mmCIF file of C-alpha atoms and ligand atoms in Angstrom:
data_model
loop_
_atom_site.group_PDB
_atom_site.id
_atom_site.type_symbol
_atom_site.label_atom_id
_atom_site.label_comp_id
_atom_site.label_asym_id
_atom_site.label_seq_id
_atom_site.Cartn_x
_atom_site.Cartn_y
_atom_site.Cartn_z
ATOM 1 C CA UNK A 106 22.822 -29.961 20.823
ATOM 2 C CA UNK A 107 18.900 -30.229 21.736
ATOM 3 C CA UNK A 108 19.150 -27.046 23.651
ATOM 4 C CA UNK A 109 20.830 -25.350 20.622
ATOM 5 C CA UNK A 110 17.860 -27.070 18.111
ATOM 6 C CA UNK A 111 15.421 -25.707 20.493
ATOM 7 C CA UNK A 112 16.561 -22.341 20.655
ATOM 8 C CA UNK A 113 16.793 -22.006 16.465
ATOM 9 C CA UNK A 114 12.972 -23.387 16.609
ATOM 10 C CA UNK A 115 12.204 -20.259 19.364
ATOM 11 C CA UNK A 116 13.827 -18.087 17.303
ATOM 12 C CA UNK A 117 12.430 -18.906 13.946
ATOM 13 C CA UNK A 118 9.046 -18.375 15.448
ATOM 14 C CA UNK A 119 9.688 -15.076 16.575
ATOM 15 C CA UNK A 120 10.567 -13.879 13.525
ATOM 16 C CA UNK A 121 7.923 -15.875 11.836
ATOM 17 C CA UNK A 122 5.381 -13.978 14.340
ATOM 18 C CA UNK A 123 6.876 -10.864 13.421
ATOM 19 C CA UNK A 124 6.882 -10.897 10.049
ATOM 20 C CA UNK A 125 2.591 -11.889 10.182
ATOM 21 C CA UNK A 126 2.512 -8.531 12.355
ATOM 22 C CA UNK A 127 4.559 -6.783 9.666
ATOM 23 C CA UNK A 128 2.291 -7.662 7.090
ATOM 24 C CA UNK A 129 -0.665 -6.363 7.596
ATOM 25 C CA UNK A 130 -0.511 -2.422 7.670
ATOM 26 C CA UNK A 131 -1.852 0.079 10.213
ATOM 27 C CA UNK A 132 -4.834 1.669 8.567
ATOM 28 C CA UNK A 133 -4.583 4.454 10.690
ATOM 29 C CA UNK A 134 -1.484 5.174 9.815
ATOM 30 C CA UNK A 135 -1.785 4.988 6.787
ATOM 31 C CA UNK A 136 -4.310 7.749 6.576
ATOM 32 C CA UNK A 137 -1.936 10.616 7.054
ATOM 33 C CA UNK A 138 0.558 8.918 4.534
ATOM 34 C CA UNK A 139 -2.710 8.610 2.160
ATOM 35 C CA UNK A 140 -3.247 12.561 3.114
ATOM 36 C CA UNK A 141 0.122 13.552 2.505
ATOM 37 C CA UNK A 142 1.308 11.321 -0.543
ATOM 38 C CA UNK A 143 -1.500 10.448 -2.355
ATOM 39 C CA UNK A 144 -4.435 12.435 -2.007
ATOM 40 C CA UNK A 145 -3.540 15.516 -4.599
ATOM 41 C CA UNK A 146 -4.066 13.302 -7.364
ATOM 42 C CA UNK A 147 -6.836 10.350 -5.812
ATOM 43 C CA UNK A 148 -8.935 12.378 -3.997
ATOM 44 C CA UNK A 149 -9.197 12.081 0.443
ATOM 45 C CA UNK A 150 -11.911 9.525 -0.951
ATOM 46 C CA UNK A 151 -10.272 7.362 -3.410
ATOM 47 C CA UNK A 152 -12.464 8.865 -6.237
ATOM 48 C CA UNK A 153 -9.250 10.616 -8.045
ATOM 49 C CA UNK A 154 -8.820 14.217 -8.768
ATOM 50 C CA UNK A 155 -11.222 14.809 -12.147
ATOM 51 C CA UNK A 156 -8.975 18.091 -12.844
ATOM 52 C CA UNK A 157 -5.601 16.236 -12.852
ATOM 53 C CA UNK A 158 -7.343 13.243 -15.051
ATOM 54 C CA UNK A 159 -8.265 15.588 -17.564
ATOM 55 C CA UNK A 160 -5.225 17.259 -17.810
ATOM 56 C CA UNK A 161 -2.896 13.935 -17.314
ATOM 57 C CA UNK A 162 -5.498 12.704 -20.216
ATOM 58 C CA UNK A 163 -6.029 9.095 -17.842
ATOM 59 C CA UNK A 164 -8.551 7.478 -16.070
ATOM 60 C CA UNK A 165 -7.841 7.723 -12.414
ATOM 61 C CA UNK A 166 -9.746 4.333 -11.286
ATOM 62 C CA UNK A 167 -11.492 4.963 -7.815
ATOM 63 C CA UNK A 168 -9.422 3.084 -5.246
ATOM 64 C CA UNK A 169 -12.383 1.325 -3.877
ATOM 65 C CA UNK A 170 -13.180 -0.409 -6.864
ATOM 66 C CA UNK A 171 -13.045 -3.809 -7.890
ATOM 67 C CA UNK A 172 -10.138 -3.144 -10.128
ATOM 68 C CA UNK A 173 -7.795 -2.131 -7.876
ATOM 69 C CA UNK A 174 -9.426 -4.353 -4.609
ATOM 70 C CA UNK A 175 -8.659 -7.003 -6.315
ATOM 71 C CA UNK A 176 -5.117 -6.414 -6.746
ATOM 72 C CA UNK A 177 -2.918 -8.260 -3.930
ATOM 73 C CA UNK A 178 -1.434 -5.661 -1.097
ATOM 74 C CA UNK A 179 1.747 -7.037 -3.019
ATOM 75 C CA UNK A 180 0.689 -5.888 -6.413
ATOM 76 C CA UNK A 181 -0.552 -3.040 -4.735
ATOM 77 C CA UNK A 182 2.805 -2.466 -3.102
ATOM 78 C CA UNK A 183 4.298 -2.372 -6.521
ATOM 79 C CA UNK A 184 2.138 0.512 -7.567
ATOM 80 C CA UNK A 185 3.194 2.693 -5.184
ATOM 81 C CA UNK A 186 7.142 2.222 -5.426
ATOM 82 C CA UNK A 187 7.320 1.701 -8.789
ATOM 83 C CA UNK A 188 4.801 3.514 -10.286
ATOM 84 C CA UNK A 189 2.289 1.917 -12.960
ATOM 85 C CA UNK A 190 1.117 3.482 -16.555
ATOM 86 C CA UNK A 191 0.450 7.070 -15.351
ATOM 87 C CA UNK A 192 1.036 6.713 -12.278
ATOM 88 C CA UNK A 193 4.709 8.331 -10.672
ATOM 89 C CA UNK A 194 6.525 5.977 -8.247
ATOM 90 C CA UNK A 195 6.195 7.671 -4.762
ATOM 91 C CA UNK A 196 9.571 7.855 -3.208
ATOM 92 C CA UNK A 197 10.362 8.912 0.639
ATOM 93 C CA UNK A 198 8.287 5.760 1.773
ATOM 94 C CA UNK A 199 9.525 2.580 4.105
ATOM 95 C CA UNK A 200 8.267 -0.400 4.103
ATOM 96 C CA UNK A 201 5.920 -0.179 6.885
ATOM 97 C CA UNK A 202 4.558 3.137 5.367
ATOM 98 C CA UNK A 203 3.821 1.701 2.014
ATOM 99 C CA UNK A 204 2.007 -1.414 3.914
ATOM 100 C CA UNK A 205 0.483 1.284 5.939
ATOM 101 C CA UNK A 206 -0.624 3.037 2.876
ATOM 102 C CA UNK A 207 -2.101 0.039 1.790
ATOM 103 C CA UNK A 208 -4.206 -0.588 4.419
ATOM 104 C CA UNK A 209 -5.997 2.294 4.331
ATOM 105 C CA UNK A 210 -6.401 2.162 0.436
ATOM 106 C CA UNK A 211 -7.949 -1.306 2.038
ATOM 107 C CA UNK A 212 -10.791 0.802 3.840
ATOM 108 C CA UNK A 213 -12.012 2.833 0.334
ATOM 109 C CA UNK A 214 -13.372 -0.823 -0.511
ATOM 110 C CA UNK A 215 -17.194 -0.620 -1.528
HETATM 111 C C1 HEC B 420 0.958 12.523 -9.279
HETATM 112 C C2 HEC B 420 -0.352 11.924 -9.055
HETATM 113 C C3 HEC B 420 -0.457 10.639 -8.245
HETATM 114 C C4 HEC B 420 -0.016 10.409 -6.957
HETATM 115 C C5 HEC B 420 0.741 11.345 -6.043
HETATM 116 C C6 HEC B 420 -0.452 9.064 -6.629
HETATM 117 N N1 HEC B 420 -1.122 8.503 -7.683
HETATM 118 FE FE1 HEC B 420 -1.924 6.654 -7.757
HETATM 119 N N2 HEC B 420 -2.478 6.948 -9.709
HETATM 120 C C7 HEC B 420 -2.293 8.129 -10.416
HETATM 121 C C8 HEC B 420 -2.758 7.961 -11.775
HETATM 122 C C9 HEC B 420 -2.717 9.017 -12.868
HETATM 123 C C10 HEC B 420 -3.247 6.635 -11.864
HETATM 124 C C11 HEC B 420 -3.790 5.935 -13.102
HETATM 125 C C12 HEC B 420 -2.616 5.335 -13.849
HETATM 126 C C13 HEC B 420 -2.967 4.893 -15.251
HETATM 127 O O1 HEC B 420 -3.849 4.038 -15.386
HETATM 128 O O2 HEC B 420 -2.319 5.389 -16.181
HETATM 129 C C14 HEC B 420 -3.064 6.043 -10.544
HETATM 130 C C15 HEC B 420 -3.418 4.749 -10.210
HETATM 131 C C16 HEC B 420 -3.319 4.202 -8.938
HETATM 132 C C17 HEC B 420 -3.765 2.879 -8.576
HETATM 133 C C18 HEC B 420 -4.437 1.870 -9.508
HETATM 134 C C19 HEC B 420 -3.422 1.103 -10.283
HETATM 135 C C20 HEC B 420 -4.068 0.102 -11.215
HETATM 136 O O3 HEC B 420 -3.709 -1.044 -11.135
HETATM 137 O O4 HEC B 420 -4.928 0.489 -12.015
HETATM 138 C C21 HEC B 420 -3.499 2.716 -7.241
HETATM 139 C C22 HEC B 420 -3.782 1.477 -6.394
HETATM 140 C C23 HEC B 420 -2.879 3.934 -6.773
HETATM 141 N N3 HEC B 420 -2.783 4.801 -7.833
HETATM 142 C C24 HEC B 420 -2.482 4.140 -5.482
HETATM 143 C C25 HEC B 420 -1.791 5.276 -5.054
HETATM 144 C C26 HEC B 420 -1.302 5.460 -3.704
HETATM 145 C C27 HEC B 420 -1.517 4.490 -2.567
HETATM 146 C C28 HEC B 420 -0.651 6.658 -3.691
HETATM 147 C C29 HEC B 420 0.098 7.300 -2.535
HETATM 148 C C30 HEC B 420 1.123 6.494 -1.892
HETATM 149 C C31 HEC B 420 -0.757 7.233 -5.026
HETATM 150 N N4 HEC B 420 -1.446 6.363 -5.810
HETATM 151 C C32 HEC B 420 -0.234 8.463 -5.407
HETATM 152 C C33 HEC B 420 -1.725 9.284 -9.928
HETATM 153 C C34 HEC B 420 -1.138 9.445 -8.686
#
């Protein structure tokens, strides 16, 4: 019985530890996701594509600022597979990409 206890403790910790390492995304990564799903409309910068603002008739907010920093990488998370006002949901992500993606939104940060 106390080897069986001990071995359900080991085990919760490594998933425990693993889902930590999940969390935080791969900036790097994340970059060519960025290039590939996100920067027609916001820009390799963050600043947002002025042509596409005009003509979607939106504010594209820059991704470094304050408004969307201060957003959790949950929230943040949301905005990508769901969409938000303007915004399309982006489909053909996983999980790790969107954290990924998130991360290096992380880096535009002023
Ligand atoms: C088709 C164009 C388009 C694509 C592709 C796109 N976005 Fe957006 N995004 C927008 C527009 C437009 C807004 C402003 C929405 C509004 O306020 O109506 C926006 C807003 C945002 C915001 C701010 C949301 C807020 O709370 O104000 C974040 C963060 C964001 N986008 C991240 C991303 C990421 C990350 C990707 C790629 C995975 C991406 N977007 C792809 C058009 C796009």
């Amino acid at each position: 019985m106390k080897t069986l206890t001990k071995t359900i403790e080991t085990l919760m910790i490594v998933f425990l530890l693993a889902a930590v390492a999940n969390a935080a995304g791969d900036a790097k990564a994340g970059k060519a996701i960025f290039t590939q799903h996100c920067a027609n409309c916001h820009m390799a910068d963050g600043t947002g594509n002025p042509k596409l603002a005009a003509m979607m008739h939106v504010t594209i907010p820059h991704l470094g600022s304050p408004t969307v920093q201060k957003q959790s990488d949950a929230q943040l998370e949301q905005v990508v597979k769901n969409g938000k006002a303007k915004m399309p949901p982006i489909h053909g992500l996983t999980d790790t990409q969107v954290d990924d993606v998130i991360a290096y939104v992380r880096t535009f940060k002023k």
